[in-house]
CSV table of N, CA and C in Angstrom, one decimal:
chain,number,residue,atom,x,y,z
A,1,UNK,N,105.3,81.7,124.1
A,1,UNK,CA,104.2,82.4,124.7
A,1,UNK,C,103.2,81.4,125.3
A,2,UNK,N,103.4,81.6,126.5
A,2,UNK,CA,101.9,80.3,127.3
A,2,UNK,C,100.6,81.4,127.7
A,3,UNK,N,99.2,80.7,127.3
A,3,UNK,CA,98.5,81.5,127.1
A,3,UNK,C,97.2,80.4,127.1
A,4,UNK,N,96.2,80.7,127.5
A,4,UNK,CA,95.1,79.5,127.9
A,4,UNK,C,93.8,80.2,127.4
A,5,UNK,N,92.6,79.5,127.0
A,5,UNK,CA,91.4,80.0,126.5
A,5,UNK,C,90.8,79.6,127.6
A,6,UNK,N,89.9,80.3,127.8
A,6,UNK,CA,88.6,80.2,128.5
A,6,UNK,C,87.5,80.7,128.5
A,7,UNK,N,86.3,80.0,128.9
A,7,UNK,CA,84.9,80.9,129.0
A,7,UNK,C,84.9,82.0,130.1
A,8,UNK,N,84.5,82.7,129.7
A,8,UNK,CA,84.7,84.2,130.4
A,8,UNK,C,83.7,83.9,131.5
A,9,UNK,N,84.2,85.0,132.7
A,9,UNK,CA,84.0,84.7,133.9
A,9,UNK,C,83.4,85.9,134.5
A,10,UNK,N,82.7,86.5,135.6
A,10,UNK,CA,82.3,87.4,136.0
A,10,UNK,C,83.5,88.2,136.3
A,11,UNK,N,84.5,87.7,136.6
A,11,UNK,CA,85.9,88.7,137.4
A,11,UNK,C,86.3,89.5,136.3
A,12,UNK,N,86.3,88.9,134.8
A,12,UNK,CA,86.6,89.0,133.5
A,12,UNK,C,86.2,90.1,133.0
A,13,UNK,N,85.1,90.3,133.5
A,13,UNK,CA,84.5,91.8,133.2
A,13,UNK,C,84.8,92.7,132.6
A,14,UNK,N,85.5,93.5,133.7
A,14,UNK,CA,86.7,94.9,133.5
A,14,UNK,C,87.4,94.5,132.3
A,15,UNK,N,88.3,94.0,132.0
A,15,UNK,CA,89.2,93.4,131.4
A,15,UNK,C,88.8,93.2,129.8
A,16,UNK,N,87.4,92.8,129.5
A,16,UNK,CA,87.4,92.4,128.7
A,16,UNK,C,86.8,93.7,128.1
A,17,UNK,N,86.0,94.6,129.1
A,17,UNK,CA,85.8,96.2,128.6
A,17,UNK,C,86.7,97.1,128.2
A,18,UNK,N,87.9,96.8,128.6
A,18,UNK,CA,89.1,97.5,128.5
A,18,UNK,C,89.0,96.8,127.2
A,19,UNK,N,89.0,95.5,126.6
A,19,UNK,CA,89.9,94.7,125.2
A,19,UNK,C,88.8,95.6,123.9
A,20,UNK,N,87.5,95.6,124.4
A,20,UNK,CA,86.2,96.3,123.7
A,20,UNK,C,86.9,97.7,123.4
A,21,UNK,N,87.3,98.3,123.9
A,21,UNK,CA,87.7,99.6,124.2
A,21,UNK,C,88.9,99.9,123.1
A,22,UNK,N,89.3,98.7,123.2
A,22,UNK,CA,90.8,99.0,122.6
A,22,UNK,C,90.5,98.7,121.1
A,23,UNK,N,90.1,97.5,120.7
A,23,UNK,CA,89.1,97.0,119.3
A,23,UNK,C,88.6,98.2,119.2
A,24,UNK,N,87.6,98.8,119.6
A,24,UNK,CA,86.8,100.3,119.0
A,24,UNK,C,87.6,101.1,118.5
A,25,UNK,N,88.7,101.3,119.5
A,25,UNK,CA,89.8,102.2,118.9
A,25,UNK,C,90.2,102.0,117.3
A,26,UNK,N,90.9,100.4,117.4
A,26,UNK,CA,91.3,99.8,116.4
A,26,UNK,C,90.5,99.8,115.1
A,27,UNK,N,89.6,100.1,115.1
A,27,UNK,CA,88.4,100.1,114.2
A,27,UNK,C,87.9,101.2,113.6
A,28,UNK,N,88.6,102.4,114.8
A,28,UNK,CA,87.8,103.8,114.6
A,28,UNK,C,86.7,104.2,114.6
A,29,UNK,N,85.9,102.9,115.7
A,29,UNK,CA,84.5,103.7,115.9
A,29,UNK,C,84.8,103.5,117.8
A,30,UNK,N,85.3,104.7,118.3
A,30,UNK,CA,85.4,104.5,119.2
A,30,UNK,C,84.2,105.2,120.0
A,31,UNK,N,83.2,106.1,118.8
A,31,UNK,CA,82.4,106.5,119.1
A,31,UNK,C,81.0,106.0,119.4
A,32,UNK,N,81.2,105.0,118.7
A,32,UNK,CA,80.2,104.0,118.8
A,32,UNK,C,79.7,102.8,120.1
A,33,UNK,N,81.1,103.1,120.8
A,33,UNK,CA,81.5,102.0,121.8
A,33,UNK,C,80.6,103.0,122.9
A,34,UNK,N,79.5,102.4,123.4
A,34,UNK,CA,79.2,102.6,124.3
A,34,UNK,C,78.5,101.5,125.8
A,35,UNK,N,79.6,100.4,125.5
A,35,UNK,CA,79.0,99.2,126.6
A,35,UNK,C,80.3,99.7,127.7
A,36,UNK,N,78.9,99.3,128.8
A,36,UNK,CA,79.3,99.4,130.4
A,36,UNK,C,79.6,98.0,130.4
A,37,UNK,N,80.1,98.1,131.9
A,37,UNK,CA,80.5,96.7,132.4
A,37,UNK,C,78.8,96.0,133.4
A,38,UNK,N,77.9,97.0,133.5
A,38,UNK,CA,76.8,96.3,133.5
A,38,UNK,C,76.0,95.5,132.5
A,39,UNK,N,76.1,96.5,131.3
A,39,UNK,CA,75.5,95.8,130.4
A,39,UNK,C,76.3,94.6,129.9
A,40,UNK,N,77.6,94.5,129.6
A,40,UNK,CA,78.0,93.4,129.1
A,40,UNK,C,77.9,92.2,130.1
A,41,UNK,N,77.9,92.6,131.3
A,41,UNK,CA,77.3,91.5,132.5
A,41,UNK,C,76.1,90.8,132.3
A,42,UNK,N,74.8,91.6,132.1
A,42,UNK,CA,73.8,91.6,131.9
A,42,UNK,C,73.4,90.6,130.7
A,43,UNK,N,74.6,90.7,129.3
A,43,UNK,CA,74.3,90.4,128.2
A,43,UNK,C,74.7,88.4,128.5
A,44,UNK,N,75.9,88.3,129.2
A,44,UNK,CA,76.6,87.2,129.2
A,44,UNK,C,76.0,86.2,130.5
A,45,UNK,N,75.7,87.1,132.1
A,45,UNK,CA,75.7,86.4,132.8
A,45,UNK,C,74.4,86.5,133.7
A,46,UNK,N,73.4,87.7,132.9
A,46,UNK,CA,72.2,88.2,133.5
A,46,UNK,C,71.0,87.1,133.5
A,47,UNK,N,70.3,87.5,134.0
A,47,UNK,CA,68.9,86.5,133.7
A,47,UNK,C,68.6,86.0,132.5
A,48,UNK,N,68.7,86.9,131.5
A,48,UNK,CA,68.6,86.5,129.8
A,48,UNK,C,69.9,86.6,128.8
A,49,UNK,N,70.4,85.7,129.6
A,49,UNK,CA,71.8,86.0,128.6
A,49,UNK,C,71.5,85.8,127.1
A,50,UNK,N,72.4,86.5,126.5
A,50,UNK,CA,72.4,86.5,124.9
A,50,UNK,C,73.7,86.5,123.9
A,51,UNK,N,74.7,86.3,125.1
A,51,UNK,CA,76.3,86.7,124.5
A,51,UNK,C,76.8,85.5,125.5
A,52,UNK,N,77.1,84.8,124.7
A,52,UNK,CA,78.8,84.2,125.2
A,52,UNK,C,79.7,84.5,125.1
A,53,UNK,N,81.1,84.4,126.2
A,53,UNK,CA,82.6,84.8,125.7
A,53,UNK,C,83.6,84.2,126.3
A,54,UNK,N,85.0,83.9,125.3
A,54,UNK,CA,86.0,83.3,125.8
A,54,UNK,C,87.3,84.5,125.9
A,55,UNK,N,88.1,84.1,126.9
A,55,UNK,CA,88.9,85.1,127.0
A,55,UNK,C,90.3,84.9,126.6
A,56,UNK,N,91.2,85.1,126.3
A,56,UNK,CA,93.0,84.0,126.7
A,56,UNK,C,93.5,84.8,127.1
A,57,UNK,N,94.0,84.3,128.4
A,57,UNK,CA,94.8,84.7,129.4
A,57,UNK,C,96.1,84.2,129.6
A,58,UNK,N,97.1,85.3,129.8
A,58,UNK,CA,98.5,85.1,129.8
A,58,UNK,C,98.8,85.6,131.6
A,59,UNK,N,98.7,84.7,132.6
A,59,UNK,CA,99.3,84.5,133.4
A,59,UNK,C,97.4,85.3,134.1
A,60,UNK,N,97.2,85.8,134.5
A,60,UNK,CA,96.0,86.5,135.4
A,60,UNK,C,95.4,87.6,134.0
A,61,UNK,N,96.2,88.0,133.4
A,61,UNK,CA,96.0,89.2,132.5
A,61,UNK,C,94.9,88.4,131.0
A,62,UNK,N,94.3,89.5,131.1
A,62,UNK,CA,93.1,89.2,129.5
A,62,UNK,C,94.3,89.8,128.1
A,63,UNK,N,94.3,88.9,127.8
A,63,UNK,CA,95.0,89.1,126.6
A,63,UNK,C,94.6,89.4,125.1
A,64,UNK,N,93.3,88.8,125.3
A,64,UNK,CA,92.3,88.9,123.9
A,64,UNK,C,91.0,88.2,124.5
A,65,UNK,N,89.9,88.5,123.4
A,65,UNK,CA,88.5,87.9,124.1
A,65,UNK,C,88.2,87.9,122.1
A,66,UNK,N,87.1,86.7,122.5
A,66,UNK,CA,85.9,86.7,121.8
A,66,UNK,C,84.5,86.6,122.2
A,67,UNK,N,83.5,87.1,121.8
A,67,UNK,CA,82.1,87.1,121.8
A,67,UNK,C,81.4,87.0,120.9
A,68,UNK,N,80.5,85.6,121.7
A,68,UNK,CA,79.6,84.9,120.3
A,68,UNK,C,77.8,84.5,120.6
A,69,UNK,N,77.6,84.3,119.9
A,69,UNK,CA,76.1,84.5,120.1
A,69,UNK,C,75.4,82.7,119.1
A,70,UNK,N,74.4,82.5,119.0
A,70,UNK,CA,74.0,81.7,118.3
A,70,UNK,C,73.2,81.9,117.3
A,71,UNK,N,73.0,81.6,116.2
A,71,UNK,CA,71.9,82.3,115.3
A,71,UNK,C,71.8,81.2,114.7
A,72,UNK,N,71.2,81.5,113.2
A,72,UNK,CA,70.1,80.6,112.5
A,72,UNK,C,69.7,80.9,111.0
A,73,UNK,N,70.5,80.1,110.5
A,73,UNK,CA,70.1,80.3,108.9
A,73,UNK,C,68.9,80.2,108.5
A,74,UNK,N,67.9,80.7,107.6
A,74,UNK,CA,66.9,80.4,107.7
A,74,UNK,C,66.7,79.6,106.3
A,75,UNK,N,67.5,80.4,105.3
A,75,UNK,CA,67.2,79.3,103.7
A,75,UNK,C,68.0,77.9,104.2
A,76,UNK,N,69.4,77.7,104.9
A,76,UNK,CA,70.0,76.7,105.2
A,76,UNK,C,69.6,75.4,105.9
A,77,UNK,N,68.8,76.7,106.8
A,77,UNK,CA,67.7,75.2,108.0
A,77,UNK,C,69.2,75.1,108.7
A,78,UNK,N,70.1,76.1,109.6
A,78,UNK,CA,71.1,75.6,109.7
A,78,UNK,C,71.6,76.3,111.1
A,79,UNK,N,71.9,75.9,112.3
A,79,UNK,CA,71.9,77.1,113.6
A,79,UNK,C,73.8,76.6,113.2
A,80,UNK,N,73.8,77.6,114.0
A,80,UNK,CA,75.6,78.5,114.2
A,80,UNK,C,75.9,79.3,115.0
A,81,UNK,N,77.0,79.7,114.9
A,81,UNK,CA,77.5,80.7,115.9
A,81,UNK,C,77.8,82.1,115.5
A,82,UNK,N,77.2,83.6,116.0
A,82,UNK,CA,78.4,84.8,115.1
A,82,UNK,C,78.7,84.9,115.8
A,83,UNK,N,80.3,85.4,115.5
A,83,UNK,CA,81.5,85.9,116.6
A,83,UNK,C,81.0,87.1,116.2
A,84,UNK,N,81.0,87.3,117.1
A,84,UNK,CA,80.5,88.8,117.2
A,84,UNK,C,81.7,90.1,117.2
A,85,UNK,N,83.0,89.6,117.9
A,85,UNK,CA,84.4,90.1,118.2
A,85,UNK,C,85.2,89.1,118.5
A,86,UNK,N,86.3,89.5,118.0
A,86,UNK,CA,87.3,88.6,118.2
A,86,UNK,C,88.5,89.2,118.1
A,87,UNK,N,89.2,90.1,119.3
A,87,UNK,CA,90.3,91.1,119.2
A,87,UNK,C,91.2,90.2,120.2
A,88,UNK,N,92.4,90.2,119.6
A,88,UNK,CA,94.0,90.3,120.3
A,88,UNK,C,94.4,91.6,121.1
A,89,UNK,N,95.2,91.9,121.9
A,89,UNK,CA,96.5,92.9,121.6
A,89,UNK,C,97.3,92.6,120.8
A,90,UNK,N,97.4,93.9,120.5
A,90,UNK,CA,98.4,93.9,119.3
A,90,UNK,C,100.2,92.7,119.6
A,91,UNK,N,100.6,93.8,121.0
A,91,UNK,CA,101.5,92.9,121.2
A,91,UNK,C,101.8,91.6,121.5
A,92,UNK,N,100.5,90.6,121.3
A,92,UNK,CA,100.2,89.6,121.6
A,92,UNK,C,100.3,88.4,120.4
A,93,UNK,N,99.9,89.7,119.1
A,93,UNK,CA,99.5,89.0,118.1
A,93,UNK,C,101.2,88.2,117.1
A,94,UNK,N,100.4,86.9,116.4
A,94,UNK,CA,101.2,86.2,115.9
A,94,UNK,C,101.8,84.8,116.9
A,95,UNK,N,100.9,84.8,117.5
A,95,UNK,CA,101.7,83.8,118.6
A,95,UNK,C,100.3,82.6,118.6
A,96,UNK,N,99.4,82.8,118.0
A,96,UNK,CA,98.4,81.3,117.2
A,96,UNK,C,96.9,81.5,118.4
A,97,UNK,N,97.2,82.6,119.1
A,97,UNK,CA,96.1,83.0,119.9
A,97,UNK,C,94.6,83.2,119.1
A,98,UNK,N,94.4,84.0,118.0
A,98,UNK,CA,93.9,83.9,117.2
A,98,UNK,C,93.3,82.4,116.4
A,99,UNK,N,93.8,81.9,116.2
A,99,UNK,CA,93.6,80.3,115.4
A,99,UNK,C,93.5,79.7,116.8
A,100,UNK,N,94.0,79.6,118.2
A,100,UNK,CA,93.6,78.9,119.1
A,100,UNK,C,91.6,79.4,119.5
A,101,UNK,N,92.0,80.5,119.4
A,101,UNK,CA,89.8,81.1,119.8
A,101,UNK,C,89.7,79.9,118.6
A,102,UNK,N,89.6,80.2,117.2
A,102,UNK,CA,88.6,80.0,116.6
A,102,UNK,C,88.3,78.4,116.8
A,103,UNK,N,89.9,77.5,116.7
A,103,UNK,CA,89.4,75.8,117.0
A,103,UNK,C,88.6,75.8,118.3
A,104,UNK,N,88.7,77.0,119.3
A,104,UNK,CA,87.9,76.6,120.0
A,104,UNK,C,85.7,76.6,119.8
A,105,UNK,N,86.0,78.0,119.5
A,105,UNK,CA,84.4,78.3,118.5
A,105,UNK,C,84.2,76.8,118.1
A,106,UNK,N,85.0,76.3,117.3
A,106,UNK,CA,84.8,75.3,115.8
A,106,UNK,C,84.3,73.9,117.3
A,107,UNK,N,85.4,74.4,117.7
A,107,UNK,CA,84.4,73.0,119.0
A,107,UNK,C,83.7,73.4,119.8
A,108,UNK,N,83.2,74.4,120.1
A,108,UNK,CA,81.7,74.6,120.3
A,108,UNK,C,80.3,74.6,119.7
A,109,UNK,N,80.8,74.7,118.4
A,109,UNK,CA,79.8,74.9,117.0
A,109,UNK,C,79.7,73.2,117.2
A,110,UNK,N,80.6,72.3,117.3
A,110,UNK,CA,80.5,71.2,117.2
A,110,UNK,C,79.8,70.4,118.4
A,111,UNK,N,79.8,70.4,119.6
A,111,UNK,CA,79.8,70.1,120.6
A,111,UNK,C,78.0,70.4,120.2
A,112,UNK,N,77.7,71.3,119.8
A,112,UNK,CA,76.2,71.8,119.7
A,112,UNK,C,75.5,71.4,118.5
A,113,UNK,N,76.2,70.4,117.6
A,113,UNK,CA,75.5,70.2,116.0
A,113,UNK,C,75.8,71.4,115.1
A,114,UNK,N,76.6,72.4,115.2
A,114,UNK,CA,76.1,73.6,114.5
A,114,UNK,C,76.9,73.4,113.0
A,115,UNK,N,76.7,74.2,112.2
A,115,UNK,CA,77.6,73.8,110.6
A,115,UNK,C,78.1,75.3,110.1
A,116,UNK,N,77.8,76.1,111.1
A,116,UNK,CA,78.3,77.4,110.8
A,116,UNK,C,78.5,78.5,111.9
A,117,UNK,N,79.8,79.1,111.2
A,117,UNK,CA,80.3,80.4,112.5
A,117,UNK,C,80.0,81.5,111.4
A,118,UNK,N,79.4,82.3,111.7
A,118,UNK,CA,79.1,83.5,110.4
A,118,UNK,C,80.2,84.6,111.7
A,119,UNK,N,80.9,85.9,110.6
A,119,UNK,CA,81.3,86.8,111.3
A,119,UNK,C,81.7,88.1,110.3
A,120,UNK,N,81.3,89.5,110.9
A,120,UNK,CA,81.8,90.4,109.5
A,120,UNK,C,83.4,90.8,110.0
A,121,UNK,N,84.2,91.1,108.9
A,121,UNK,CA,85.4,91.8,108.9
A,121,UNK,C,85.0,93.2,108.0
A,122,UNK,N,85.6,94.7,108.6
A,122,UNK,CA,85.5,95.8,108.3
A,122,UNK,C,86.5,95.6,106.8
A,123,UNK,N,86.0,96.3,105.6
A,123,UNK,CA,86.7,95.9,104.4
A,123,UNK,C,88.0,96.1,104.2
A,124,UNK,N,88.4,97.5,105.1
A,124,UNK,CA,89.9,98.2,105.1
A,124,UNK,C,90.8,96.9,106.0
A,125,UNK,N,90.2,96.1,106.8
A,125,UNK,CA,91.2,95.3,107.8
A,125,UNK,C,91.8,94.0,107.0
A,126,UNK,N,92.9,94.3,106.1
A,126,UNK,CA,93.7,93.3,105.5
A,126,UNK,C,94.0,92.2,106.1
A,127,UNK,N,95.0,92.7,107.2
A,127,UNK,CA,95.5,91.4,107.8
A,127,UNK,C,94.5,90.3,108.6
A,128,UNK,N,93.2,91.0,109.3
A,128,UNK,CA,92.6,90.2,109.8
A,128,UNK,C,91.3,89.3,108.0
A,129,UNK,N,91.3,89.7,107.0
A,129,UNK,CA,90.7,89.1,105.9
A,129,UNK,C,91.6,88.1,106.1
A,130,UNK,N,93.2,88.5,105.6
A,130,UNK,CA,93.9,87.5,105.3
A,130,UNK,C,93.9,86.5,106.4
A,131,UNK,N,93.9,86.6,107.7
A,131,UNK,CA,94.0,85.5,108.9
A,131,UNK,C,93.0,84.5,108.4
A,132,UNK,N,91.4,85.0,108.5
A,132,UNK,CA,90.4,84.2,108.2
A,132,UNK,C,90.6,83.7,106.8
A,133,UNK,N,90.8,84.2,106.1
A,133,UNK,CA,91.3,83.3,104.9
A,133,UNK,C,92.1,82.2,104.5
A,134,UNK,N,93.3,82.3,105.5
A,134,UNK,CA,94.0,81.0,105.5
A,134,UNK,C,93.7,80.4,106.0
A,135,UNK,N,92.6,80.6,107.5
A,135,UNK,CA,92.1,79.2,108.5
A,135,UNK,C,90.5,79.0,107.3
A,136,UNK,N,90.8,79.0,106.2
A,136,UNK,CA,89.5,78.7,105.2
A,136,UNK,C,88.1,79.2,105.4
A,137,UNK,N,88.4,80.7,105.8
A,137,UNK,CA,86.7,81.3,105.8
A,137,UNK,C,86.9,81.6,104.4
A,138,UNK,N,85.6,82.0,103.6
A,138,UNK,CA,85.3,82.6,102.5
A,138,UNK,C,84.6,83.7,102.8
A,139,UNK,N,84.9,84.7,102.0
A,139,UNK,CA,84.0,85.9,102.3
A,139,UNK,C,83.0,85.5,101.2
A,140,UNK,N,81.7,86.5,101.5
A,140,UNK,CA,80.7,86.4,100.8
A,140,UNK,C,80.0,87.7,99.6
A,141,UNK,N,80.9,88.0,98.9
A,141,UNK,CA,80.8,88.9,98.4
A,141,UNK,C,79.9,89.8,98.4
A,142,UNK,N,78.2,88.8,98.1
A,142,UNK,CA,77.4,89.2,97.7
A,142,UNK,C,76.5,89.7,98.6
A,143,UNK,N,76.4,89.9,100.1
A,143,UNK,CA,76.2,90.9,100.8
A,143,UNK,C,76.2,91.8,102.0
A,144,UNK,N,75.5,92.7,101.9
A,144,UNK,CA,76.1,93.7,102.8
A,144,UNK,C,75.2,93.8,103.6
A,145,UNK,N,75.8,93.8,104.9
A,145,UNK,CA,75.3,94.3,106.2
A,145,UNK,C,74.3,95.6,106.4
A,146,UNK,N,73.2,96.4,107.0
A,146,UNK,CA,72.4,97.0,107.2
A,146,UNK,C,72.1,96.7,108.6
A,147,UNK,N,72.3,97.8,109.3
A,147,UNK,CA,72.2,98.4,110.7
A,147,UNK,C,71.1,99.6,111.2
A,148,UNK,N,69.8,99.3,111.8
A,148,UNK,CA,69.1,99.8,112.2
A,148,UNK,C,69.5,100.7,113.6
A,149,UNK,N,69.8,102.3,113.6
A,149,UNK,CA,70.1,102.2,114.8
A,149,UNK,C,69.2,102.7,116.1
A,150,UNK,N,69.4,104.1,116.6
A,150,UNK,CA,68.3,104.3,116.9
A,150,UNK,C,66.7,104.6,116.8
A,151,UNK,N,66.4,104.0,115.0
A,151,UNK,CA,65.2,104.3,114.4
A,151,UNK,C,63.8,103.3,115.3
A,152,UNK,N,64.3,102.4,115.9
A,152,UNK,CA,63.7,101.5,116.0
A,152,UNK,C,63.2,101.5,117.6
């Protein structure tokens, strides 16, 4: 399988809406999925970008994407990266695409001084716990996520 990472590009767009689309599915909140291809334009390549993304590409074709952002520990004193997404196709998977994003992350986190990639896994998704588990993430038992949605 030949397959190349890159920073995502404006043409990338479509492509990577489609991968969004398909992850929602995979997740079962496909209800929730409501990014345009303006907005995730907007988010990555607008005036105020706030999202970065890499894509791997098998010949012209998006094969998988990730999307990351920067943040900031505050007890740690510590800036990082959250992946925010980090979806394969399915038929794609097992071929080290996956562990190829993340060394890449890990050399961007580096490239910038950073000492951490923070990222949540949904608790039902086994195989992707287990993935991040062997490339040595630790999950953090001790806590849970809280999402503000329209309240605000």
């Amino acid at each position: 399988m030949i397959f190349q990472i890159e920073n995502a590009k404006e043409k990338d767009i479509p492509q990577i809406i489609a991968l969004i689309r398909e992850f929602a599915e995979f997740e079962n909140l496909s209800d929730y999925c409501e990014v345009t291809e303006e907005s995730l334009f907007d988010a990555i390549f607008g005036t105020n970008p706030c999202l970065e993304g890499l894509t791997a590409l098998n010949d012209d074709e998006s094969i998988g994407y990730a999307l990351f952002y920067e943040n900031f520990a505050s007890f740690r004193g510590q800036r990082g990266l959250y992946l925010e997404d980090l979806y394969i196709k399915p038929e794609y998977r097992g071929h080290k695409i996956g562990e190829a994003f993340l060394k890449e992350l890990a050399q961007i986190a580096r490239e910038r001084n950073f000492k951490r990639i923070d990222f949540l896994v949904l608790d039902w998704n086994e195989p992707a716990i287990g993935f991040y588990k062997k490339l040595g993430a630790e999950m953090d038992a001790d806590e849970r996520h809280f999402r503000f949605r329209q309240s605000i």
